[in-house]
Amino acid sequence: MTEYLDLLMFAALIGAILLGYPVSFTLTGVAVAFAALGWAFGMFDVSLLGALGQRLFGTMTNDVLIAIPLFVFMGVVLQQSRIAEELLETMGRLFGSLRGGLGVSVILVGALLAASTGIVGATVVAMGMIALPTMLRNGYSPKLASGLVCTAGTLGQIIPPSTLLIILSDVMSNAYQQAQFRQGLFTIDTISVGQTFAAALVPGLMLVAIYVVYMLVKAWTSPKAAPALAIPTARPATREVLHALIPPLLLIVAVLGSILGGVATPSEAASVGAIGALLLAAARPQASGSGSPRAIYLGGGALLALALLARFAPVRLQRGDSGTADWLLGAVAVLLMAVAAFAIAVALRRAWRGGLLKPVMTATLTITAMIFATILTASVFSLVFRGLGGDAHIEAIIEAMPGGPEGALLFVMALIFVLGFFLDFVEISVILLPLVAPVLIVMGHDPVWLSILIAINLQTSFLTPPFGFSLFYLRGAAPKEITTGQIYAGVVPFIGLQILGMAVLWLWQPLATALPAWLF
């Protein structure tokens, strides 16, 4: 029995989580308990725990993970400043006259918010409070409307930038390095966040297209489930549409463009996104009541000019051959930085006076603490699990699967899908993937393609009852007439569409590998 302590440890973790204990405390508690059991039975070397300090310090100083709080800040600012709400209302009026148009607008807005915020909870709650009542008033099926809102909200997990892709990039990069060490390679390649973002872009848009096609087909075959607007509303003018679309599109171009274009690292791009979201919020009429937003616009222009300068004419005054032109460029850069700094100070002042900054900082701290607590305590769990021989057991199980590499991958994907019924994406990413990913990569699976295939599977964990987070978010924001059973039933077709998306990506790997190969 003692030789199976590692598997009992994993089973105990699942059981404790199902009982409702906080995940972070559960991870550490189970790890300490089984470390003591393993030591008592002579199965665990307690000196391994001496590596904990180094592992935790390495996590907290990881450059990749620094981007997480910045992206969270960016998303919370957009949600709190009502930019997301305005986008929802405008797109609903734009597509409402089409049969199923409200549903299409929810999907498209979910994609835009995903590419500019990446926060599932904020997107689902916002659409649950605004779009869901509108769809119900216009005769949409409660099941279909609930499923649409939940599914569109989860696009923030697969369309970059997203915290899932950042965590997955770090985990898969480490797994790729381990796989190369096992193969006896000494020149080690890694996977960057930029590569992961680029790989996720086309599959994410593919999922959006699948959802839109399904919505249109559903509206055509079941007109009563997704009718056109019963009460005609004025179509928004072009100026209104641009006013709603430009802010998120600017952020998308600034963040993803700087990463994919090689101008900035993910952490630097996240900083750009956080500052950009703050400037956009401060420039809105509600925030600029105390003064003209001209300074904000000038600051945004200065930041754009600095980005172009860094891309096409970088200033390097430390070189010995710097001439007059270089010093003039340096002076221009300093002036632009001063204008940008002044605009940021004005934006912070307006955000504070408008009551925006405090809830944004509180929400950012709460979400970031939750993510990092899970990552850090999972490090404790994985160390004890490996010390008990768990990694060897997992590797043996995967290699014993019939069907070779394809059969092994199918088994792991099914395991991740099942665990998604009970665990959060962060827990699966930092507990299970470090154990299974190196084995799959050694078997010959492309690590970048594998990352995105797993990302879509993990995205499904937000939709699968009974513990899908999107279901809980919508339950809290939905009108009283929407029952929990209707929400659960509504997501079932979209879970099937997620599986269809995974199948398409499985059969056609270039969907994930072509863009990063071209860019990097």
XYZ file of C-alpha atoms in Angstrom:
520
model
C 0.000 0.000 0.000
C 2.865 2.360 0.816
C 4.145 2.273 -2.773
C 0.909 3.972 -3.831
C 1.158 6.878 -1.395
C 1.621 9.282 -4.309
C -1.661 8.252 -5.949
C -3.442 8.319 -2.586
C -2.057 11.831 -2.133
C -3.627 12.984 -5.398
C -6.939 11.317 -4.481
C -6.868 12.994 -1.049
C -6.358 16.377 -2.725
C -9.416 15.910 -4.965
C -11.503 14.758 -2.015
C -10.503 17.688 0.212
C -11.296 20.192 -2.554
C -14.706 18.591 -3.118
C -15.405 19.000 0.593
C -15.037 22.735 0.119
C -11.688 23.483 1.741
C -9.740 26.450 0.269
C -7.473 25.182 -2.493
C -4.270 26.873 -1.310
C -4.541 25.532 2.249
C -5.584 22.130 0.926
C -2.541 21.832 -1.336
C -0.126 22.612 1.495
C -1.993 20.582 4.133
C -2.184 17.436 2.000
C 1.488 17.822 1.023
C 2.672 18.154 4.644
C 0.476 15.236 5.807
C 1.748 12.877 3.101
C 5.346 14.045 3.546
C 5.037 12.970 7.192
C 3.431 9.659 6.192
C 6.084 9.013 3.582
C 8.863 9.786 6.049
C 7.266 7.493 8.666
C 7.123 4.590 6.180
C 10.605 5.303 4.800
C 9.214 6.401 1.408
C 10.114 10.107 1.514
C 13.381 11.953 2.127
C 12.509 15.009 4.231
C 15.719 16.746 3.126
C 13.896 17.437 -0.144
C 11.840 20.050 1.690
C 15.013 22.115 1.922
C 14.478 22.995 -1.737
C 11.183 24.733 -0.972
C 12.700 28.144 -0.274
C 14.532 28.186 -3.592
C 11.436 27.012 -5.495
C 9.193 29.666 -3.937
C 11.775 32.406 -4.504
C 12.130 31.322 -8.132
C 8.364 31.575 -8.621
C 8.103 35.036 -7.063
C 10.981 36.378 -9.174
C 9.805 34.788 -12.438
C 9.758 37.501 -15.112
C 6.943 35.784 -16.996
C 4.555 35.791 -14.026
C 5.106 39.513 -13.381
C 2.724 40.160 -16.281
C -0.228 38.575 -14.433
C -1.065 41.423 -11.980
C -0.600 43.994 -14.760
C -3.035 42.233 -17.101
C -5.476 41.778 -14.224
C -5.242 45.520 -13.469
C -5.920 46.329 -17.130
C -9.017 44.141 -17.215
C -10.447 45.434 -13.942
C -10.008 49.071 -15.061
C -11.944 48.392 -18.268
C -14.701 46.660 -16.335
C -14.977 49.287 -13.594
C -14.864 52.234 -16.012
C -17.921 50.909 -17.937
C -15.992 50.697 -21.220
C -17.050 47.036 -21.473
C -20.675 47.919 -20.711
C -20.801 50.566 -23.446
C -19.349 48.090 -25.940
C -22.033 45.534 -25.076
C -24.889 48.007 -25.465
C -23.625 49.392 -28.788
C -22.968 45.991 -30.397
C -26.374 44.739 -29.224
C -28.091 47.634 -31.015
C -25.919 47.097 -34.102
C -26.803 43.407 -34.643
C -30.183 43.304 -32.879
C -32.314 43.486 -36.031
C -30.776 40.229 -37.334
C -32.350 36.933 -36.252
C -29.945 35.692 -33.603
C -28.174 39.052 -33.817
C -28.132 39.656 -30.081
C -26.404 36.315 -29.619
C -23.840 37.151 -32.300
C -23.167 40.501 -30.619
C -22.581 38.760 -27.268
C -20.039 36.421 -28.888
C -18.203 39.251 -30.695
C -18.155 41.432 -27.590
C -16.848 38.469 -25.601
C -14.002 38.122 -28.112
C -13.166 41.848 -27.986
C -13.246 41.912 -24.198
C -11.133 38.748 -24.123
C -8.458 40.379 -26.263
C -8.453 43.549 -24.154
C -9.097 42.287 -20.616
C -8.615 38.529 -20.337
C -10.693 38.356 -17.126
C -13.458 35.772 -17.331
C -15.320 36.766 -14.183
C -15.640 40.438 -15.115
C -16.812 39.606 -18.653
C -19.414 37.035 -17.589
C -20.812 39.273 -14.835
C -20.985 42.324 -17.133
C -22.765 40.404 -19.898
C -24.985 38.624 -17.373
C -26.205 41.956 -16.027
C -26.598 43.744 -19.377
C -26.993 41.321 -22.286
C -28.850 38.483 -20.575
C -31.917 40.534 -19.481
C -32.066 42.094 -22.958
C -32.086 38.676 -24.646
C -34.763 37.385 -22.268
C -36.984 40.441 -22.896
C -36.738 39.789 -26.630
C -37.831 36.176 -26.379
C -34.514 34.294 -26.330
C -34.554 30.827 -24.809
C -33.227 31.085 -21.216
C -31.004 28.054 -21.817
C -29.508 29.457 -25.025
C -29.014 32.935 -23.544
C -27.313 31.550 -20.430
C -25.035 29.275 -22.443
C -24.050 32.134 -24.750
C -23.074 34.452 -21.909
C -21.058 31.774 -20.094
C -19.266 30.659 -23.250
C -18.502 34.122 -24.624
C -17.078 35.077 -21.235
C -14.634 32.178 -21.240
C -13.010 33.370 -24.489
C -10.768 35.430 -22.212
C -8.920 32.205 -21.408
C -7.834 31.347 -24.958
C -7.650 34.684 -26.785
C -4.461 36.509 -25.707
C -3.605 38.179 -23.470
C -4.822 35.850 -20.714
C -3.532 34.670 -17.373
C -4.075 31.048 -18.459
C -1.713 31.453 -21.420
C 0.919 33.157 -19.255
C 0.849 30.380 -16.653
C 0.709 27.723 -19.369
C 3.668 29.278 -21.176
C 5.804 29.079 -18.039
C 4.732 25.508 -17.210
C 5.184 24.208 -20.762
C 8.536 25.944 -21.163
C 9.826 24.140 -18.062
C 8.342 20.870 -19.316
C 10.001 21.381 -22.720
C 13.368 21.897 -21.043
C 12.927 18.745 -18.944
C 12.020 16.780 -22.067
C 15.166 17.982 -23.835
C 17.326 17.027 -20.843
C 15.799 13.529 -20.896
C 16.654 13.272 -24.597
C 20.294 14.141 -23.845
C 20.238 17.552 -25.531
C 22.536 20.246 -24.179
C 21.389 23.151 -26.353
C 18.050 23.867 -24.702
C 15.182 25.669 -26.444
C 12.392 27.383 -24.519
C 8.849 28.557 -25.216
C 8.146 32.262 -24.740
C 4.888 33.947 -23.808
C 4.985 35.667 -27.208
C 5.040 32.298 -28.974
C 2.134 31.048 -26.861
C 0.122 34.204 -27.536
C 0.775 33.932 -31.275
C -0.140 30.234 -31.273
C -3.432 30.898 -29.451
C -4.602 33.728 -31.699
C -5.885 31.729 -34.690
C -7.455 28.884 -32.633
C -9.164 31.503 -30.458
C -10.650 33.203 -33.503
C -11.615 29.781 -34.837
C -13.675 29.183 -31.679
C -15.366 32.570 -32.160
C -16.260 31.581 -35.733
C -17.635 28.203 -34.563
C -19.825 29.938 -31.962
C -21.135 32.492 -34.477
C -21.975 29.803 -37.047
C -23.768 27.772 -34.385
C -25.709 30.855 -33.276
C -26.836 31.645 -36.828
C -27.796 28.020 -37.525
C -29.683 27.840 -34.234
C -31.554 31.059 -35.056
C -32.433 29.693 -38.506
C -33.609 26.269 -37.321
C -35.292 27.475 -34.085
C -36.536 31.026 -34.709
C -38.363 31.139 -31.378
C -35.156 30.425 -29.459
C -33.219 33.345 -30.978
C -35.538 35.907 -32.602
C -34.693 39.353 -33.916
C -35.395 42.328 -31.671
C -39.111 42.461 -30.911
C -38.908 46.154 -30.062
C -37.068 48.022 -32.824
C -34.211 50.216 -31.605
C -32.301 52.852 -33.467
C -29.130 51.506 -35.033
C -26.095 53.236 -33.545
C -24.430 55.855 -35.698
C -20.965 55.186 -37.050
C -19.551 57.617 -34.511
C -21.151 55.676 -31.634
C -19.792 52.376 -32.924
C -16.279 53.791 -33.282
C -16.497 55.396 -29.839
C -17.282 51.993 -28.330
C -14.832 49.964 -30.447
C -11.750 52.195 -30.489
C -10.765 51.896 -26.777
C -10.553 48.077 -26.684
C -9.045 47.939 -30.182
C -6.350 50.415 -29.178
C -5.427 48.239 -26.217
C -5.412 45.091 -28.344
C -3.064 46.702 -30.872
C -0.859 48.179 -28.139
C -0.506 44.970 -26.125
C -0.555 42.182 -28.711
C 1.093 44.309 -31.392
C 4.040 45.145 -29.152
C 4.526 41.490 -28.175
C 4.074 39.895 -31.594
C 6.025 42.693 -33.265
C 8.999 42.120 -30.987
C 8.902 45.659 -29.570
C 8.222 44.645 -25.957
C 8.416 41.642 -23.672
C 5.114 40.347 -22.232
C 5.765 42.130 -18.929
C 6.505 45.396 -20.721
C 3.436 44.959 -22.920
C 1.339 44.292 -19.820
C 2.596 47.575 -18.385
C 1.571 49.309 -21.598
C -1.873 47.722 -21.314
C -2.283 48.760 -17.680
C -1.289 52.381 -18.377
C -3.376 52.440 -21.571
C -6.479 51.212 -19.736
C -5.957 53.850 -17.043
C -5.631 56.632 -19.641
C -8.729 55.435 -21.513
C -10.750 55.369 -18.301
C -9.567 58.852 -17.315
C -10.423 60.265 -20.760
C -14.065 59.203 -20.568
C -16.656 61.971 -20.033
C -17.596 60.601 -16.599
C -13.982 60.955 -15.453
C -13.153 64.196 -17.260
C -15.957 66.217 -15.699
C -13.400 67.984 -13.552
C -11.356 69.121 -16.542
C -10.500 68.693 -20.198
C -9.169 65.264 -21.266
C -6.670 67.022 -23.563
C -3.724 66.109 -21.305
C -4.755 62.449 -21.460
C -4.869 62.514 -25.260
C -1.459 64.196 -25.415
C -0.034 61.588 -23.066
C -1.438 58.766 -25.164
C 0.055 60.332 -28.287
C 3.402 60.688 -26.521
C 3.404 57.009 -25.524
C 2.568 56.007 -29.097
C 5.395 58.189 -30.416
C 7.793 56.610 -27.899
C 6.792 53.135 -29.064
C 7.399 54.058 -32.706
C 10.707 55.659 -31.771
C 11.802 52.526 -29.923
C 10.836 50.365 -32.888
C 12.278 52.359 -35.789
C 14.914 54.685 -34.285
C 16.070 53.386 -30.887
C 18.071 55.889 -28.858
C 21.484 54.586 -27.711
C 23.420 57.506 -26.294
C 25.913 55.232 -24.524
C 27.619 54.415 -27.827
C 30.903 56.118 -28.502
C 29.901 57.197 -32.020
C 26.718 59.030 -30.950
C 26.286 62.157 -33.065
C 24.126 65.271 -33.009
C 21.149 63.425 -34.479
C 21.311 60.832 -31.707
C 21.350 63.523 -29.010
C 18.400 65.267 -30.662
C 16.477 61.987 -30.689
C 17.373 61.554 -27.027
C 16.011 65.017 -26.208
C 12.781 64.245 -28.084
C 12.442 60.964 -26.159
C 12.926 62.743 -22.816
C 10.298 65.331 -23.760
C 7.823 62.613 -24.783
C 8.463 60.774 -21.506
C 7.776 63.954 -19.534
C 4.454 64.490 -21.351
C 3.480 60.854 -20.803
C 4.401 60.982 -17.095
C 2.294 64.130 -16.635
C -0.681 62.461 -18.355
C -0.346 59.369 -16.161
C -0.287 61.561 -13.042
C -3.436 63.355 -14.226
C -5.123 60.004 -14.962
C -4.269 58.663 -11.491
C -5.625 61.840 -9.870
C -8.905 61.593 -11.794
C -9.224 57.882 -11.081
C -8.732 58.541 -7.373
C -11.186 61.434 -7.244
C -13.742 59.490 -9.266
C -13.653 56.571 -6.836
C -12.241 54.237 -9.496
C -8.725 53.562 -8.238
C -9.538 51.995 -4.861
C -11.914 49.238 -6.116
C -9.563 48.542 -9.037
C -6.554 48.080 -6.752
C -8.580 45.959 -4.315
C -9.876 43.666 -7.068
C -6.418 43.409 -8.651
C -4.816 42.476 -5.337
C -7.509 39.902 -4.566
C -7.321 38.154 -7.944
C -3.512 38.228 -8.076
C -3.180 36.897 -4.521
C -5.532 34.022 -5.349
C -3.530 33.050 -8.439
C -0.106 33.284 -6.804
C -1.248 31.499 -3.629
C -2.317 28.559 -5.796
C 0.942 28.599 -7.788
C 3.131 28.745 -4.657
C 1.279 26.051 -2.711
C 1.144 23.827 -5.810
C 4.943 24.010 -5.800
C 4.916 22.484 -2.288
C 2.482 19.772 -3.409
C 4.442 18.869 -6.550
C 7.724 18.647 -4.604
C 6.274 16.102 -2.140
C 4.445 14.253 -4.936
C 7.695 13.842 -6.878
C 9.512 12.842 -3.692
C 7.034 9.990 -3.256
C 7.738 8.807 -6.812
C 4.569 10.227 -8.319
C 6.236 11.459 -11.501
C 7.555 7.957 -12.239
C 4.092 6.456 -11.681
C 2.437 9.027 -13.972
C 5.060 8.466 -16.666
C 4.573 4.691 -16.509
C 0.787 5.040 -16.767
C 1.021 7.359 -19.791
C 3.578 5.179 -21.588
C 1.399 2.101 -20.986
C -1.552 3.644 -22.839
C -2.447 1.778 -26.072
C -2.117 3.702 -29.301
C 1.359 5.133 -28.761
C 1.810 8.923 -28.592
C -1.722 9.602 -29.894
C -3.286 7.273 -27.338
C -1.231 8.803 -24.526
C -2.294 12.318 -25.528
C -5.939 11.244 -25.765
C -5.729 9.814 -22.232
C -4.180 13.020 -20.838
C -6.733 15.225 -22.597
C -9.568 13.094 -21.210
C -8.023 13.310 -17.725
C -7.747 17.119 -17.950
C -11.346 17.328 -19.188
C -12.621 15.210 -16.270
C -10.553 17.131 -13.712
C -12.061 20.322 -15.131
C -15.382 19.264 -13.560
C -13.789 19.681 -10.127
C -10.633 21.815 -10.346
C -9.755 25.318 -11.536
C -7.491 25.881 -14.549
C -4.685 27.221 -12.324
C -4.708 24.076 -10.182
C -4.666 21.750 -13.204
C -1.916 23.813 -14.871
C 0.484 23.874 -11.932
C -0.259 20.424 -10.446
C -0.924 18.015 -13.328
C 0.806 19.528 -16.368
C 4.372 19.526 -14.944
C 3.951 15.765 -14.486
C 2.454 14.808 -17.861
C 3.759 17.419 -20.319
C 7.448 16.299 -20.377
C 6.384 12.722 -21.177
C 4.148 13.840 -24.041
C 6.875 16.076 -25.492
C 9.422 13.242 -25.331
C 6.901 11.124 -27.263
C 7.155 13.624 -30.105
C 4.278 16.082 -29.638
C 5.036 19.686 -30.601
C 5.155 21.718 -27.342
C 3.604 24.881 -28.809
C 0.709 22.983 -30.407
C 0.307 20.934 -27.224
C 0.072 24.132 -25.154
C -2.882 25.467 -27.159
C -4.661 22.114 -27.306
C -4.446 21.929 -23.506
C -5.461 25.604 -23.211
C -8.746 24.973 -25.068
C -9.342 21.939 -22.861
C -8.681 24.000 -19.731
C -10.998 26.708 -21.034
C -13.750 24.085 -21.006
C -13.270 23.684 -17.225
C -15.017 27.053 -16.834
C -18.161 25.594 -18.411
C -18.376 22.079 -17.001
C -20.784 21.525 -14.091
C -20.824 21.301 -11.151
C -17.906 23.632 -10.390
C -17.426 25.619 -13.615
C -16.479 29.147 -12.584
C -18.445 30.811 -15.385
C -21.572 29.044 -14.146
C -21.077 30.491 -10.671
C -20.329 33.957 -12.025
C -23.522 33.936 -14.097
C -25.595 32.481 -11.245
C -24.648 35.521 -9.159
C -25.455 38.050 -11.898
C -28.418 36.421 -13.678
C -32.060 37.480 -13.114
C -34.054 35.420 -10.613
C -36.134 33.751 -13.334
C -33.008 31.970 -14.626
C -32.552 28.691 -12.748
C -29.286 26.877 -12.100
C -30.603 23.934 -14.122
C -31.168 26.186 -17.144
C -27.610 27.523 -16.878
C -26.181 23.983 -16.696
C -28.323 22.803 -19.627
C -27.446 25.909 -21.653
C -23.686 25.266 -21.649
C -23.935 21.623 -22.814
C -24.036 22.434 -26.588
C -21.108 24.821 -26.167
C -19.063 22.182 -24.371
C -19.639 20.077 -27.479
C -18.448 22.978 -29.652
C -15.306 23.239 -27.495
C -14.612 19.551 -28.114
C -15.178 20.165 -31.845
C -12.626 23.002 -31.705
C -10.096 20.698 -30.026
C -10.712 18.060 -32.705
C -10.115 20.559 -35.522
C -6.870 21.718 -33.895
C -5.792 18.116 -33.312
C -6.289 17.263 -36.981
C -4.748 20.496 -38.320
C -1.727 21.484 -36.236
C -0.688 24.498 -38.388
C -3.624 26.422 -36.881
C -1.438 26.789 -33.781
C 2.084 26.444 -35.159
C 2.115 28.490 -38.371
C 1.862 32.008 -36.898
C 4.516 31.603 -34.149
C 6.847 29.881 -36.639
C 6.469 32.845 -39.003
C 6.854 35.514 -36.312
C 9.572 33.911 -34.184
